[in-house]
Amino acid sequence: MHILANPARFLKIARPLTPWLGWGGGGLTLLGLCTGLLFAPPDYLQGDSVRIIYLHVPTAWLGMAGWAGIAIASLMQIVWRHPLAAIAARAVALPGAVFTAICLASGSLWGRPTWGTYWQWDGRMTSMLVLLFLYVGYIALADADRERGGEGRITAIYGLVGAINLPIIHYSVLWWRTLHQGQSLGLGSSKIDSSMLWPLLTSALGFSLLFGAIVLMRMRTMLARQKVEARLRRMAA
Amino acid sequence: MKAKNQRLVLLILAIVAVLGAVLLAMSALRQQAAYFYAPSDVAAAGAPLDRAVRIGGMVRPHSIKRDPDGVTIYFLVGDETANVIRVRYRGIVPDLFRENSGVVAEGRFQPGGLFVASEILAKHDENYRPPVLDAGKGEHKSSSLK
């Protein structure tokens, strides 16, 4: 990680990596969604409405993985003062919030035909909504901190503390009785038939690569903006 | 100790403390955060008559009875234990509501023990598979209420 401490070196890797992640992710997402929506079998119980899974589950994973990334970057920022950590965390926040919102919206649309409701305040749904609010708070806090010219310590602490919500989301369906069903995928075990699992994993990998491409693009934009601001300050002086 | 290591140790201690506090709080919330009561909870604590509650469990096989009016149904909700709750509901049920399948009902207990539901939600389990592999005649099997 310390190899990437130098922004110039980071950019040298990030610049060629971005199109690979972007196009690769776009292609895999398209493949996963097409096989899922058009060719995978319907569910024995839910029929065709199960196809929302190919969007819902990858976005849920990435919404949570995004905050895990924010927490790790915040840790690196506080402990090692890694110069790119704050930028990485800020770059993750917006796509993380968008993916969480897509997860909530698609889940709501899935809930109507299966459970018979768009929204209920059960443990899983509530904790996922809290994650969205955490993201919105993070973005507001990071922006305010940046405008004030702060080094982002408070934002980093918020990012770490917010990670508490991740185990709560994960275990909500185990700890509490919920309307949401339990987890289908564990390490080495799947309760999803392989004809549906492969499109799901393809789509999840594709969305992950896309997520990575978005984060890299946002990091490069932020670094470029920093450079411009520094130059403007020098010119003004 | 270098400043870097000191920060790391302090931070790890803080994270462990916060995590412990939250896990304690969450385990204490077990009952309160539950989305519905199971029949065995109701049997153990008594049916609350003063407020609207949600109950949930599995619809017992062959327990769905329809009134002659066509829109009122009666069914039994059970769990792993022998306890059951008798539910009455008037209205349209979700497609996934069926015998041997998960259900969550919102409503009020009547003094006689009958639960009058104002809303019925279907709860499905974590298995997804194509219909051809289904040997259970479309019945929805679940081993747990969670």
GROMACS .gro file of C-alpha atoms in nm:
model
  383
    1MET     CA    1   0.000   0.000   0.000
    2HIS     CA    2   0.288   0.231   0.075
    3ILE     CA    3   0.401   0.195  -0.284
    4LEU     CA    4   0.090   0.396  -0.370
    5ALA     CA    5   0.168   0.666  -0.116
    6ASN     CA    6   0.312   0.877  -0.394
    7PRO     CA    7   0.025   1.030  -0.596
    8ALA     CA    8   0.234   1.037  -0.915
    9ARG     CA    9   0.302   0.665  -0.886
   10PHE     CA   10  -0.064   0.599  -0.805
   11LEU     CA   11  -0.172   0.790  -1.115
   12LYS     CA   12   0.070   0.592  -1.329
   13ILE     CA   13  -0.111   0.274  -1.227
   14ALA     CA   14  -0.464   0.417  -1.205
   15ARG     CA   15  -0.467   0.579  -1.548
   16PRO     CA   16  -0.429   0.259  -1.756
   17LEU     CA   17  -0.628   0.055  -1.504
   18THR     CA   18  -0.943   0.271  -1.527
   19PRO     CA   19  -1.051   0.176  -1.882
   20TRP     CA   20  -0.982  -0.194  -1.815
   21LEU     CA   21  -1.201  -0.190  -1.507
   22GLY     CA   22  -1.464   0.025  -1.677
   23TRP     CA   23  -1.504  -0.173  -1.998
   24GLY     CA   24  -1.444  -0.510  -1.833
   25GLY     CA   25  -1.696  -0.427  -1.562
   26GLY     CA   26  -1.947  -0.292  -1.812
   27GLY     CA   27  -1.916  -0.604  -2.027
   28LEU     CA   28  -1.948  -0.846  -1.736
   29THR     CA   29  -2.242  -0.653  -1.592
   30LEU     CA   30  -2.417  -0.665  -1.928
   31LEU     CA   31  -2.345  -1.038  -1.960
   32GLY     CA   32  -2.462  -1.111  -1.606
   33LEU     CA   33  -2.780  -0.905  -1.635
   34CYS     CA   34  -2.865  -1.041  -1.981
   35THR     CA   35  -2.823  -1.405  -1.878
   36GLY     CA   36  -3.007  -1.333  -1.554
   37LEU     CA   37  -3.296  -1.142  -1.705
   38LEU     CA   38  -3.337  -1.340  -2.028
   39PHE     CA   39  -3.192  -1.689  -1.994
   40ALA     CA   40  -3.184  -1.792  -1.628
   41PRO     CA   41  -3.485  -1.997  -1.516
   42PRO     CA   42  -3.765  -1.840  -1.312
   43ASP     CA   43  -3.788  -1.933  -0.945
   44TYR     CA   44  -4.008  -2.227  -0.840
   45LEU     CA   45  -4.192  -2.003  -0.597
   46GLN     CA   46  -4.155  -1.644  -0.710
   47GLY     CA   47  -4.160  -1.691  -1.085
   48ASP     CA   48  -4.003  -1.411  -1.285
   49SER     CA   49  -3.987  -1.157  -1.004
   50VAL     CA   50  -3.680  -1.341  -0.873
   51ARG     CA   51  -3.481  -1.177  -1.154
   52ILE     CA   52  -3.451  -0.860  -0.949
   53ILE     CA   53  -3.189  -1.056  -0.753
   54TYR     CA   54  -2.933  -0.995  -1.029
   55LEU     CA   55  -2.947  -0.623  -0.954
   56HIS     CA   56  -3.046  -0.624  -0.588
   57VAL     CA   57  -2.779  -0.851  -0.441
   58PRO     CA   58  -2.472  -0.707  -0.622
   59THR     CA   59  -2.573  -0.351  -0.531
   60ALA     CA   60  -2.631  -0.457  -0.169
   61TRP     CA   61  -2.286  -0.616  -0.152
   62LEU     CA   62  -2.121  -0.310  -0.304
   63GLY     CA   63  -2.309  -0.069  -0.082
   64MET     CA   64  -2.165  -0.257   0.216
   65ALA     CA   65  -1.822  -0.316   0.058
   66GLY     CA   66  -1.804   0.058  -0.011
   67TRP     CA   67  -1.832   0.138   0.356
   68ALA     CA   68  -1.579  -0.133   0.441
   69GLY     CA   69  -1.346   0.048   0.199
   70ILE     CA   70  -1.417   0.382   0.369
   71ALA     CA   71  -1.338   0.226   0.708
   72ILE     CA   72  -1.010   0.071   0.590
   73ALA     CA   73  -0.904   0.395   0.421
   74SER     CA   74  -0.997   0.591   0.735
   75LEU     CA   75  -0.784   0.357   0.946
   76MET     CA   76  -0.489   0.405   0.710
   77GLN     CA   77  -0.542   0.779   0.720
   78ILE     CA   78  -0.542   0.798   1.099
   79VAL     CA   79  -0.267   0.549   1.175
   80TRP     CA   80  -0.024   0.577   0.885
   81ARG     CA   81  -0.124   0.921   0.758
   82HIS     CA   82  -0.144   0.767   0.411
   83PRO     CA   83  -0.170   1.065   0.174
   84LEU     CA   84  -0.420   0.900  -0.061
   85ALA     CA   85  -0.640   0.741   0.203
   86ALA     CA   86  -0.866   1.042   0.261
   87ILE     CA   87  -0.910   1.086  -0.113
   88ALA     CA   88  -0.990   0.717  -0.160
   89ALA     CA   89  -1.250   0.724   0.117
   90ARG     CA   90  -1.416   1.034  -0.024
   91ALA     CA   91  -1.412   0.883  -0.374
   92VAL     CA   92  -1.593   0.571  -0.251
   93ALA     CA   93  -1.869   0.758  -0.065
   94LEU     CA   94  -2.078   0.873  -0.360
   95PRO     CA   95  -2.090   0.546  -0.560
   96GLY     CA   96  -2.141   0.363  -0.232
   97ALA     CA   97  -2.445   0.578  -0.156
   98VAL     CA   98  -2.582   0.533  -0.509
   99PHE     CA   99  -2.544   0.153  -0.495
  100THR     CA  100  -2.710   0.143  -0.153
  101ALA     CA  101  -2.999   0.349  -0.289
  102ILE     CA  102  -3.034   0.113  -0.589
  103CYS     CA  103  -3.034  -0.182  -0.349
  104LEU     CA  104  -3.312  -0.025  -0.140
  105ALA     CA  105  -3.519   0.072  -0.443
  106SER     CA  106  -3.485  -0.266  -0.616
  107GLY     CA  107  -3.556  -0.445  -0.289
  108SER     CA  108  -3.869  -0.239  -0.243
  109LEU     CA  109  -3.989  -0.328  -0.593
  110TRP     CA  110  -3.910  -0.693  -0.523
  111GLY     CA  111  -4.094  -0.689  -0.192
  112ARG     CA  112  -4.427  -0.588  -0.344
  113PRO     CA  113  -4.487  -0.900  -0.560
  114THR     CA  114  -4.328  -1.146  -0.314
  115TRP     CA  115  -4.397  -1.028   0.040
  116GLY     CA  116  -4.689  -0.805  -0.045
  117THR     CA  117  -4.535  -0.479   0.072
  118TYR     CA  118  -4.297  -0.213  -0.058
  119TRP     CA  119  -4.149  -0.138   0.280
  120GLN     CA  120  -4.150  -0.272   0.634
  121TRP     CA  121  -3.935  -0.166   0.926
  122ASP     CA  122  -3.768  -0.498   0.988
  123GLY     CA  123  -3.404  -0.538   1.097
  124ARG     CA  124  -3.251  -0.586   0.753
  125MET     CA  125  -3.436  -0.306   0.576
  126THR     CA  126  -3.392  -0.058   0.859
  127SER     CA  127  -3.019  -0.122   0.896
  128MET     CA  128  -2.972  -0.088   0.519
  129LEU     CA  129  -3.159   0.243   0.523
  130VAL     CA  130  -2.931   0.355   0.807
  131LEU     CA  131  -2.635   0.274   0.581
  132LEU     CA  132  -2.775   0.511   0.316
  133PHE     CA  133  -2.814   0.785   0.577
  134LEU     CA  134  -2.458   0.719   0.700
  135TYR     CA  135  -2.333   0.769   0.343
  136VAL     CA  136  -2.525   1.095   0.306
  137GLY     CA  137  -2.385   1.214   0.639
  138TYR     CA  138  -2.034   1.111   0.535
  139ILE     CA  139  -2.055   1.304   0.210
  140ALA     CA  140  -2.184   1.616   0.387
  141LEU     CA  141  -1.919   1.590   0.659
  142ALA     CA  142  -1.634   1.529   0.414
  143ASP     CA  143  -1.741   1.828   0.203
  144ALA     CA  144  -1.769   2.055   0.504
  145ASP     CA  145  -1.433   1.939   0.633
  146ARG     CA  146  -1.271   2.000   0.296
  147GLU     CA  147  -1.413   2.351   0.260
  148ARG     CA  148  -1.284   2.436   0.604
  149GLY     CA  149  -0.942   2.315   0.492
  150GLY     CA  150  -0.927   2.048   0.760
  151GLU     CA  151  -0.720   1.732   0.729
  152GLY     CA  152  -1.027   1.511   0.755
  153ARG     CA  153  -0.969   1.352   1.097
  154ILE     CA  154  -1.333   1.385   1.201
  155THR     CA  155  -1.447   1.243   0.870
  156ALA     CA  156  -1.211   0.947   0.917
  157ILE     CA  157  -1.337   0.880   1.270
  158TYR     CA  158  -1.695   0.896   1.142
  159GLY     CA  159  -1.601   0.650   0.867
  160LEU     CA  160  -1.461   0.407   1.124
  161VAL     CA  161  -1.749   0.434   1.368
  162GLY     CA  162  -2.003   0.394   1.087
  163ALA     CA  163  -1.852   0.054   1.005
  164ILE     CA  164  -2.035  -0.077   1.314
  165ASN     CA  165  -2.344  -0.087   1.096
  166LEU     CA  166  -2.190  -0.350   0.863
  167PRO     CA  167  -2.206  -0.647   1.105
  168ILE     CA  168  -2.551  -0.528   1.210
  169ILE     CA  169  -2.674  -0.544   0.849
  170HIS     CA  170  -2.509  -0.880   0.795
  171TYR     CA  171  -2.636  -1.046   1.113
  172SER     CA  172  -2.975  -0.870   1.125
  173VAL     CA  173  -3.143  -1.171   0.964
  174LEU     CA  174  -2.975  -1.409   1.212
  175TRP     CA  175  -3.014  -1.213   1.534
  176TRP     CA  176  -3.367  -1.095   1.489
  177ARG     CA  177  -3.684  -1.227   1.337
  178THR     CA  178  -3.719  -1.036   1.013
  179LEU     CA  179  -3.944  -1.033   0.711
  180HIS     CA  180  -3.632  -1.053   0.496
  181GLN     CA  181  -3.515  -1.411   0.446
  182GLY     CA  182  -3.184  -1.540   0.580
  183GLN     CA  183  -2.864  -1.546   0.381
  184SER     CA  184  -2.848  -1.767   0.075
  185LEU     CA  185  -2.475  -1.760   0.016
  186GLY     CA  186  -2.213  -1.854   0.270
  187LEU     CA  187  -1.852  -1.955   0.232
  188GLY     CA  188  -1.870  -2.268   0.018
  189SER     CA  189  -2.245  -2.312   0.051
  190SER     CA  190  -2.520  -2.186  -0.173
  191LYS     CA  191  -2.894  -2.211  -0.147
  192ILE     CA  192  -2.927  -2.065  -0.494
  193ASP     CA  193  -2.942  -2.312  -0.781
  194SER     CA  194  -2.629  -2.295  -0.999
  195SER     CA  195  -2.834  -2.193  -1.305
  196MET     CA  196  -2.919  -1.873  -1.115
  197LEU     CA  197  -2.598  -1.843  -0.917
  198TRP     CA  198  -2.364  -1.799  -1.215
  199PRO     CA  199  -2.546  -1.501  -1.367
  200LEU     CA  200  -2.560  -1.352  -1.017
  201LEU     CA  201  -2.186  -1.390  -0.957
  202THR     CA  202  -2.107  -1.257  -1.306
  203SER     CA  203  -2.321  -0.954  -1.249
  204ALA     CA  204  -2.168  -0.903  -0.902
  205LEU     CA  205  -1.815  -0.918  -1.043
  206GLY     CA  206  -1.911  -0.679  -1.323
  207PHE     CA  207  -2.066  -0.428  -1.085
  208SER     CA  208  -1.758  -0.455  -0.860
  209LEU     CA  209  -1.522  -0.372  -1.146
  210LEU     CA  210  -1.749  -0.083  -1.249
  211PHE     CA  211  -1.745   0.038  -0.890
  212GLY     CA  212  -1.365   0.024  -0.894
  213ALA     CA  213  -1.351   0.221  -1.219
  214ILE     CA  214  -1.580   0.490  -1.078
  215VAL     CA  215  -1.367   0.517  -0.763
  216LEU     CA  216  -1.045   0.546  -0.964
  217MET     CA  217  -1.198   0.812  -1.189
  218ARG     CA  218  -1.316   1.009  -0.888
  219MET     CA  219  -0.977   0.980  -0.718
  220ARG     CA  220  -0.801   1.106  -1.031
  221THR     CA  221  -1.045   1.397  -1.055
  222MET     CA  222  -0.985   1.486  -0.691
  223LEU     CA  223  -0.606   1.470  -0.732
  224ALA     CA  224  -0.627   1.689  -1.043
  225ARG     CA  225  -0.846   1.938  -0.859
  226GLN     CA  226  -0.601   1.948  -0.570
  227LYS     CA  227  -0.322   2.024  -0.814
  228VAL     CA  228  -0.521   2.304  -0.975
  229GLU     CA  229  -0.607   2.456  -0.639
  230ALA     CA  230  -0.245   2.443  -0.527
  231ARG     CA  231  -0.135   2.611  -0.850
  232LEU     CA  232  -0.402   2.882  -0.818
  233ARG     CA  233  -0.289   2.950  -0.462
  234ARG     CA  234   0.070   2.983  -0.576
  235MET     CA  235  -0.032   3.220  -0.855
  236ALA     CA  236  -0.235   3.432  -0.615
  237ALA     CA  237   0.053   3.458  -0.371
  238MET     CA  238   0.676   0.326   2.113
  239LYS     CA  239   0.661   0.507   1.784
  240ALA     CA  240   0.376   0.752   1.737
  241LYS     CA  241   0.245   0.544   1.448
  242ASN     CA  242   0.221   0.228   1.658
  243GLN     CA  243   0.069   0.420   1.946
  244ARG     CA  244  -0.206   0.549   1.717
  245LEU     CA  245  -0.266   0.197   1.588
  246VAL     CA  246  -0.295   0.047   1.936
  247LEU     CA  247  -0.523   0.327   2.059
  248LEU     CA  248  -0.743   0.294   1.756
  249ILE     CA  249  -0.771  -0.083   1.786
  250LEU     CA  250  -0.864  -0.048   2.154
  251ALA     CA  251  -1.127   0.211   2.063
  252ILE     CA  252  -1.268  -0.010   1.787
  253VAL     CA  253  -1.284  -0.313   2.017
  254ALA     CA  254  -1.460  -0.106   2.285
  255VAL     CA  255  -1.718   0.039   2.046
  256LEU     CA  256  -1.775  -0.298   1.879
  257GLY     CA  257  -1.824  -0.465   2.216
  258ALA     CA  258  -2.069  -0.198   2.326
  259VAL     CA  259  -2.272  -0.228   2.008
  260LEU     CA  260  -2.278  -0.608   2.016
  261LEU     CA  261  -2.397  -0.595   2.378
  262ALA     CA  262  -2.667  -0.347   2.284
  263MET     CA  263  -2.774  -0.557   1.988
  264SER     CA  264  -2.801  -0.879   2.187
  265ALA     CA  265  -3.002  -0.689   2.450
  266LEU     CA  266  -3.232  -0.571   2.171
  267ARG     CA  267  -3.301  -0.926   2.059
  268GLN     CA  268  -3.662  -0.925   2.170
  269GLN     CA  269  -3.742  -0.560   2.099
  270ALA     CA  270  -3.593  -0.562   1.752
  271ALA     CA  271  -3.782  -0.873   1.646
  272TYR     CA  272  -4.019  -0.795   1.365
  273PHE     CA  273  -4.290  -1.033   1.484
  274TYR     CA  274  -4.386  -1.267   1.767
  275ALA     CA  275  -4.374  -1.642   1.710
  276PRO     CA  276  -4.656  -1.860   1.844
  277SER     CA  277  -4.427  -1.990   2.121
  278ASP     CA  278  -4.355  -1.629   2.235
  279VAL     CA  279  -4.727  -1.567   2.259
  280ALA     CA  280  -4.778  -1.891   2.449
  281ALA     CA  281  -4.500  -1.803   2.693
  282ALA     CA  282  -4.583  -1.436   2.753
  283GLY     CA  283  -4.958  -1.434   2.691
  284ALA     CA  284  -5.141  -1.266   2.406
  285PRO     CA  285  -5.126  -0.886   2.428
  286LEU     CA  286  -5.483  -0.761   2.391
  287ASP     CA  287  -5.425  -0.389   2.432
  288ARG     CA  288  -5.229  -0.313   2.115
  289ALA     CA  289  -5.173  -0.413   1.755
  290VAL     CA  290  -4.892  -0.665   1.711
  291ARG     CA  291  -4.733  -0.871   1.439
  292ILE     CA  292  -4.719  -1.247   1.462
  293GLY     CA  293  -4.537  -1.478   1.226
  294GLY     CA  294  -4.456  -1.837   1.155
  295MET     CA  295  -4.542  -2.110   0.912
  296VAL     CA  296  -4.893  -2.162   0.781
  297ARG     CA  297  -4.989  -2.509   0.903
  298PRO     CA  298  -5.067  -2.758   0.624
  299HIS     CA  299  -5.438  -2.803   0.544
  300SER     CA  300  -5.531  -2.529   0.788
  301ILE     CA  301  -5.655  -2.262   0.544
  302LYS     CA  302  -6.035  -2.246   0.556
  303ARG     CA  303  -6.243  -2.006   0.354
  304ASP     CA  304  -6.571  -1.853   0.470
  305PRO     CA  305  -6.876  -1.879   0.241
  306ASP     CA  306  -6.842  -1.503   0.172
  307GLY     CA  307  -6.526  -1.586  -0.027
  308VAL     CA  308  -6.300  -1.318   0.115
  309THR     CA  309  -6.260  -1.419   0.479
  310ILE     CA  310  -6.003  -1.687   0.555
  311TYR     CA  311  -5.901  -1.868   0.870
  312PHE     CA  312  -5.566  -2.041   0.911
  313LEU     CA  313  -5.325  -2.166   1.178
  314VAL     CA  314  -4.976  -2.025   1.226
  315GLY     CA  315  -4.724  -2.254   1.391
  316ASP     CA  316  -4.353  -2.269   1.466
  317GLU     CA  317  -4.104  -2.538   1.567
  318THR     CA  318  -4.307  -2.601   1.883
  319ALA     CA  319  -4.661  -2.734   1.908
  320ASN     CA  320  -4.803  -2.385   1.970
  321VAL     CA  321  -5.034  -2.241   1.709
  322ILE     CA  322  -5.223  -1.917   1.662
  323ARG     CA  323  -5.558  -1.910   1.487
  324VAL     CA  324  -5.578  -1.616   1.245
  325ARG     CA  325  -5.873  -1.456   1.069
  326TYR     CA  326  -5.818  -1.229   0.773
  327ARG     CA  327  -6.054  -1.057   0.533
  328GLY     CA  328  -5.898  -0.944   0.207
  329ILE     CA  329  -5.655  -1.037  -0.065
  330VAL     CA  330  -5.345  -1.232   0.038
  331PRO     CA  331  -5.005  -1.212  -0.140
  332ASP     CA  332  -4.933  -1.469  -0.412
  333LEU     CA  333  -4.674  -1.638  -0.197
  334PHE     CA  334  -4.914  -1.694   0.091
  335ARG     CA  335  -4.972  -2.067   0.102
  336GLU     CA  336  -4.969  -2.366   0.334
  337ASN     CA  337  -4.632  -2.474   0.470
  338SER     CA  338  -4.497  -2.131   0.391
  339GLY     CA  339  -4.385  -1.836   0.602
  340VAL     CA  340  -4.633  -1.566   0.693
  341VAL     CA  341  -4.633  -1.245   0.895
  342ALA     CA  342  -4.969  -1.104   1.007
  343GLU     CA  343  -5.037  -0.766   1.161
  344GLY     CA  344  -5.346  -0.722   1.375
  345ARG     CA  345  -5.498  -0.770   1.721
  346PHE     CA  346  -5.566  -1.063   1.947
  347GLN     CA  347  -5.926  -1.115   2.053
  348PRO     CA  348  -6.001  -1.224   2.410
  349GLY     CA  349  -6.070  -1.580   2.293
  350GLY     CA  350  -5.720  -1.616   2.144
  351LEU     CA  351  -5.821  -1.555   1.784
  352PHE     CA  352  -5.589  -1.319   1.599
  353VAL     CA  353  -5.771  -1.081   1.366
  354ALA     CA  354  -5.525  -0.970   1.100
  355SER     CA  355  -5.546  -0.637   0.921
  356GLU     CA  356  -5.250  -0.714   0.694
  357ILE     CA  357  -5.094  -1.036   0.568
  358LEU     CA  358  -4.737  -1.053   0.438
  359ALA     CA  359  -4.574  -1.358   0.285
  360LYS     CA  360  -4.228  -1.454   0.402
  361HIS     CA  361  -4.017  -1.673   0.178
  362ASP     CA  362  -3.697  -1.855   0.264
  363GLU     CA  363  -3.344  -1.830   0.130
  364ASN     CA  364  -3.372  -2.103  -0.135
  365TYR     CA  365  -3.389  -2.013  -0.502
  366ARG     CA  366  -3.425  -2.280  -0.767
  367PRO     CA  367  -3.595  -2.345  -1.099
  368PRO     CA  368  -3.940  -2.508  -1.092
  369VAL     CA  369  -3.833  -2.832  -1.265
  370LEU     CA  370  -3.624  -2.936  -0.968
  371ASP     CA  371  -3.913  -2.888  -0.734
  372ALA     CA  372  -4.034  -3.220  -0.597
  373GLY     CA  373  -4.262  -3.075  -0.331
  374LYS     CA  374  -4.565  -2.991  -0.550
  375GLY     CA  375  -4.497  -2.621  -0.523
  376GLU     CA  376  -4.502  -2.627  -0.149
  377HIS     CA  377  -4.263  -2.399   0.024
  378LYS     CA  378  -4.050  -2.572   0.280
  379SER     CA  379  -3.856  -2.387   0.539
  380SER     CA  380  -3.668  -2.520   0.833
  381SER     CA  381  -3.664  -2.202   1.038
  382LEU     CA  382  -3.858  -1.887   1.099
  383LYS     CA  383  -3.564  -1.661   1.044
   0.00000   0.00000   0.00000
